[in-house]
Amino acid sequence: MADSKLILQPGDVSLAALRRIYTGGVRLEMAAGARAGLLASQATVQRIVAEDQVVYGINTGFGKLASTRIAPDRLAELQRNLVLSHSVGTGEPLAANVVRLILATKAVSLARGHSGVRPELVDALLALANAGLVPRIPAKGSVGASGDLAPLAHLACVLIGEGHATAPDGEVITGAAAMQRIGLQPFVLGPKEGLALLNGTQVSTALALAGLFGAEQVFAAGLVAGALSLEAIQGSIKPYDARIHAARGQPGQMAVAAAVRTLLEGSEIIPSHPDCGRVQDPYSVRCVPQVMGACLDNLQHAARVLQIEANAASDNPLVFDNGDVISGGNFHAEPVAFAADIIALAVAEIGAISERRLALMLDTGLSGLPPFLVRDGGVNSGFMIAQVTAAALASENKSLAHPASVDSLPTSANQEDHVSMATFAARRLGEMVSNSAVVVGIEAMGAAQGIELKRGLKSSPLIEAEFARIRETVAYLDQDRFLANDVEAMKQWALQSAWPEALQAILPSHQP
């Protein structure tokens, strides 16, 4: 089936559209109206050069060398050298879906009409994305201020015929070959064009968006796993009463309580134990709305920040429609760093509370289930060491959740004396999401085991459907077996996106 077309309106690309770009299967096209603004800002830059005005980034050096004036006949050399000298990244190449987002958001940023570049550069960025040609951008080397300079330089290298790209079949080709495949000659960059390509927060933002989208899936999986665990231990639904959460008024908390009530509606298990003697469940079951609701509020706030940033003009200097060219600091990625840090807090807590529910189920004194969720304990260890894996990853995420945004090291001979560290803040989210997906997956596998160990009454239709999906993924554990494959399969279960509508409706990137 042919890719669907997605029109990018600069300044108004939705979070849902960004998720579609990340997921793939869309053909990108810039809104026709963007061309006028691009041409107008390019004309301003050309006028400045023609009048021999001295303006930073157009005919001067960069950073600490900003006071060095560059002769008109060396401006093309200046821009090319800027790209080449800044291509100093290291590490593994960024994933293709992240680079797609970088290409799209860089195109959107330039198309805002504040960067002074020709429309053909924007067209080329989208052509690379649509052809599945992925510039090879090393993951490390940006401090997230003065833009994501090194990684964006590696992207820009492809446009000038340098560097490398990965083709759809996995072949690594030269930048010149990539340009040839989209029917273009490598660009000879004009005044300010190299700087406009390198300045910007698109790499940090794309990595943070990838972390957000992953966090959403693990969040939804955590709610399903929590509902399964509640049923496995025959917990109480009373703490999810809407009146409790309305009395506090936190929006995420109210939304989570409502979603879990929907998940469990129609359960035969919940009304079957009114006289069980349990007064209160442990916090990891009872306080799911409070904890996961706070996580949801964090994700909602981060989503708002990242959508704004994905649409932002984060170049420097900026060109305005009255002819002014003003140097500022929109390249400083502090908003992205903060957003990534609060996503990290949410992801860590999703895993932390999930691990506690898993530990609860394994403790027969608290859960009423067989020790370690297996018959014939002693001969069988059941989920004993799977919980150790969950504990290890939940603990690892606590260290990874330390805020990156509180760190800073000066660069460029102290001209750039405070930086955001947004790129690392965002990049570490991928590992954290993976860790929490393993934890939540193990919990869900354990909860399904617990339900089956007490099998009699059915849970709700939605939870029974999720139980069936888990059983399609992993089998009941009647005796010890090699569990690593099951753990990996359940990790993938936690990272999928086909969740019940009640959950999708509260995820930020699924909003209309």
Tab-separated table of N, CA and C in Angstrom, residues 214-215 217-219 221-222 225 343-355 357 389-390 392-398 400 429-444 490-491 493-495:
chain	number	residue	atom	x	y	z
A	214	GLY	N	7.581	6.139	23.407
A	214	GLY	CA	7.831	4.889	24.106
A	214	GLY	C	7.244	4.897	25.507
A	215	ALA	N	7.384	6.029	26.193
A	215	ALA	CA	6.838	6.145	27.550
A	215	ALA	C	5.325	5.966	27.541
A	217	GLN	N	3.541	4.081	25.609
A	217	GLN	CA	3.191	2.661	25.486
A	217	GLN	C	3.445	1.918	26.794
A	218	VAL	N	4.566	2.211	27.442
A	218	VAL	CA	4.875	1.546	28.704
A	218	VAL	C	3.888	1.999	29.790
A	219	PHE	N	3.471	3.244	29.735
A	219	PHE	CA	2.454	3.739	30.666
A	219	PHE	C	1.157	2.944	30.513
A	221	ALA	N	0.781	-0.011	29.156
A	221	ALA	CA	1.052	-1.388	29.578
A	221	ALA	C	1.045	-1.491	31.099
A	222	GLY	N	1.578	-0.454	31.765
A	222	GLY	CA	1.603	-0.464	33.224
A	222	GLY	C	0.212	-0.445	33.822
A	225	ALA	N	-1.135	-3.973	33.273
A	225	ALA	CA	-0.479	-4.892	34.201
A	225	ALA	C	-0.990	-4.683	35.622
A	343	ILE	N	10.061	13.304	31.687
A	343	ILE	CA	9.703	12.012	31.091
A	343	ILE	C	10.473	10.899	31.793
A	344	ALA	N	11.757	11.160	32.065
A	344	ALA	CA	12.588	10.154	32.746
A	344	ALA	C	12.017	9.822	34.117
A	345	LEU	N	11.565	10.826	34.854
A	345	LEU	CA	10.957	10.568	36.158
A	345	LEU	C	9.737	9.672	36.014
A	346	ALA	N	8.901	9.968	35.026
A	346	ALA	CA	7.689	9.163	34.818
A	346	ALA	C	8.034	7.731	34.451
A	347	VAL	N	8.972	7.572	33.531
A	347	VAL	CA	9.345	6.215	33.092
A	347	VAL	C	9.917	5.408	34.255
A	348	ALA	N	10.745	6.053	35.076
A	348	ALA	CA	11.320	5.356	36.224
A	348	ALA	C	10.234	4.921	37.200
A	349	GLU	N	9.260	5.791	37.450
A	349	GLU	CA	8.204	5.456	38.403
A	349	GLU	C	7.238	4.404	37.865
A	350	ILE	N	6.978	4.409	36.565
A	350	ILE	CA	6.147	3.358	35.971
A	350	ILE	C	6.769	1.992	36.252
A	351	GLY	N	8.079	1.905	36.063
A	351	GLY	CA	8.770	0.649	36.339
A	351	GLY	C	8.859	0.348	37.819
A	352	ALA	N	9.086	1.373	38.643
A	352	ALA	CA	9.267	1.156	40.077
A	352	ALA	C	8.006	0.602	40.730
A	353	ILE	N	6.851	1.168	40.427
A	353	ILE	CA	5.620	0.685	41.055
A	353	ILE	C	5.221	-0.676	40.485
A	354	SER	N	5.552	-0.906	39.217
A	354	SER	CA	5.286	-2.215	38.613
A	354	SER	C	6.098	-3.304	39.299
A	355	GLU	N	7.378	-3.032	39.551
A	355	GLU	CA	8.226	-4.028	40.228
A	355	GLU	C	7.691	-4.352	41.615
A	357	ARG	N	4.529	-4.296	42.603
A	357	ARG	CA	3.363	-5.175	42.463
A	357	ARG	C	3.800	-6.605	42.168
A	389	THR	N	15.511	-9.665	38.053
A	389	THR	CA	15.764	-8.890	36.836
A	389	THR	C	14.964	-7.591	36.852
A	390	ALA	N	13.694	-7.681	37.238
A	390	ALA	CA	12.856	-6.481	37.305
A	390	ALA	C	13.425	-5.481	38.310
A	392	ALA	N	16.545	-5.195	39.248
A	392	ALA	CA	17.798	-4.640	38.720
A	392	ALA	C	17.524	-3.507	37.745
A	393	LEU	N	16.550	-3.693	36.859
A	393	LEU	CA	16.269	-2.672	35.849
A	393	LEU	C	15.550	-1.468	36.455
A	394	ALA	N	14.660	-1.717	37.420
A	394	ALA	CA	14.004	-0.589	38.086
A	394	ALA	C	15.027	0.257	38.823
A	395	SER	N	15.994	-0.406	39.454
A	395	SER	CA	17.038	0.328	40.158
A	395	SER	C	17.948	1.072	39.187
A	396	GLU	N	18.272	0.446	38.062
A	396	GLU	CA	19.092	1.113	37.046
A	396	GLU	C	18.421	2.380	36.562
A	397	ASN	N	17.106	2.325	36.401
A	397	ASN	CA	16.386	3.512	35.942
A	397	ASN	C	16.420	4.645	36.953
A	398	LYS	N	16.538	4.305	38.241
A	398	LYS	CA	16.644	5.362	39.251
A	398	LYS	C	17.903	6.192	39.019
A	400	LEU	N	19.521	6.433	36.084
A	400	LEU	CA	19.366	7.123	34.800
A	400	LEU	C	18.423	8.317	34.897
A	429	LEU	N	16.485	8.305	27.412
A	429	LEU	CA	15.108	7.842	27.563
A	429	LEU	C	14.876	6.510	26.863
A	430	GLY	N	15.565	6.276	25.744
A	430	GLY	CA	15.380	5.019	25.030
A	430	GLY	C	15.730	3.824	25.901
A	431	GLU	N	16.852	3.905	26.612
A	431	GLU	CA	17.261	2.813	27.495
A	431	GLU	C	16.301	2.681	28.674
A	432	MET	N	15.837	3.796	29.191
A	432	MET	CA	14.917	3.749	30.320
A	432	MET	C	13.576	3.124	29.932
A	433	VAL	N	13.066	3.492	28.788
A	433	VAL	CA	11.809	2.905	28.306
A	433	VAL	C	11.972	1.401	28.137
A	434	SER	N	13.085	0.986	27.551
A	434	SER	CA	13.349	-0.447	27.382
A	434	SER	C	13.377	-1.159	28.733
A	435	ASN	N	14.033	-0.561	29.714
A	435	ASN	CA	14.095	-1.175	31.047
A	435	ASN	C	12.706	-1.315	31.663
A	436	SER	N	11.928	-0.243	31.618
A	436	SER	CA	10.596	-0.303	32.225
A	436	SER	C	9.672	-1.243	31.456
A	437	ALA	N	9.872	-1.359	30.163
A	437	ALA	CA	9.071	-2.310	29.387
A	437	ALA	C	9.327	-3.743	29.848
A	438	VAL	N	10.570	-4.054	30.167
A	438	VAL	CA	10.881	-5.387	30.692
A	438	VAL	C	10.182	-5.594	32.036
A	439	VAL	N	10.276	-4.603	32.920
A	439	VAL	CA	9.673	-4.724	34.253
A	439	VAL	C	8.169	-4.922	34.144
A	440	VAL	N	7.510	-4.062	33.378
A	440	VAL	CA	6.052	-4.142	33.229
A	440	VAL	C	5.655	-5.444	32.553
A	441	GLY	N	6.440	-5.871	31.571
A	441	GLY	CA	6.150	-7.139	30.903
A	441	GLY	C	6.223	-8.319	31.856
A	442	ILE	N	7.233	-8.326	32.730
A	442	ILE	CA	7.342	-9.416	33.715
A	442	ILE	C	6.168	-9.367	34.687
A	443	GLU	N	5.793	-8.156	35.119
A	443	GLU	CA	4.630	-8.058	36.013
A	443	GLU	C	3.381	-8.626	35.354
A	444	ALA	N	3.136	-8.227	34.109
A	444	ALA	CA	1.937	-8.705	33.417
A	444	ALA	C	1.966	-10.216	33.256
A	490	MET	N	7.499	-10.508	26.362
A	490	MET	CA	6.626	-9.621	27.133
A	490	MET	C	7.108	-8.173	27.100
A	491	LYS	N	8.395	-7.971	26.934
A	491	LYS	CA	8.889	-6.613	26.713
A	491	LYS	C	8.258	-6.034	25.448
A	493	TRP	N	5.458	-6.964	24.147
A	493	TRP	CA	4.046	-6.742	24.476
A	493	TRP	C	3.864	-5.368	25.108
A	494	ALA	N	4.764	-5.006	26.021
A	494	ALA	CA	4.652	-3.730	26.720
A	494	ALA	C	4.931	-2.543	25.809
A	495	LEU	N	5.643	-2.757	24.712
A	495	LEU	CA	6.005	-1.659	23.807
A	495	LEU	C	5.044	-1.516	22.632
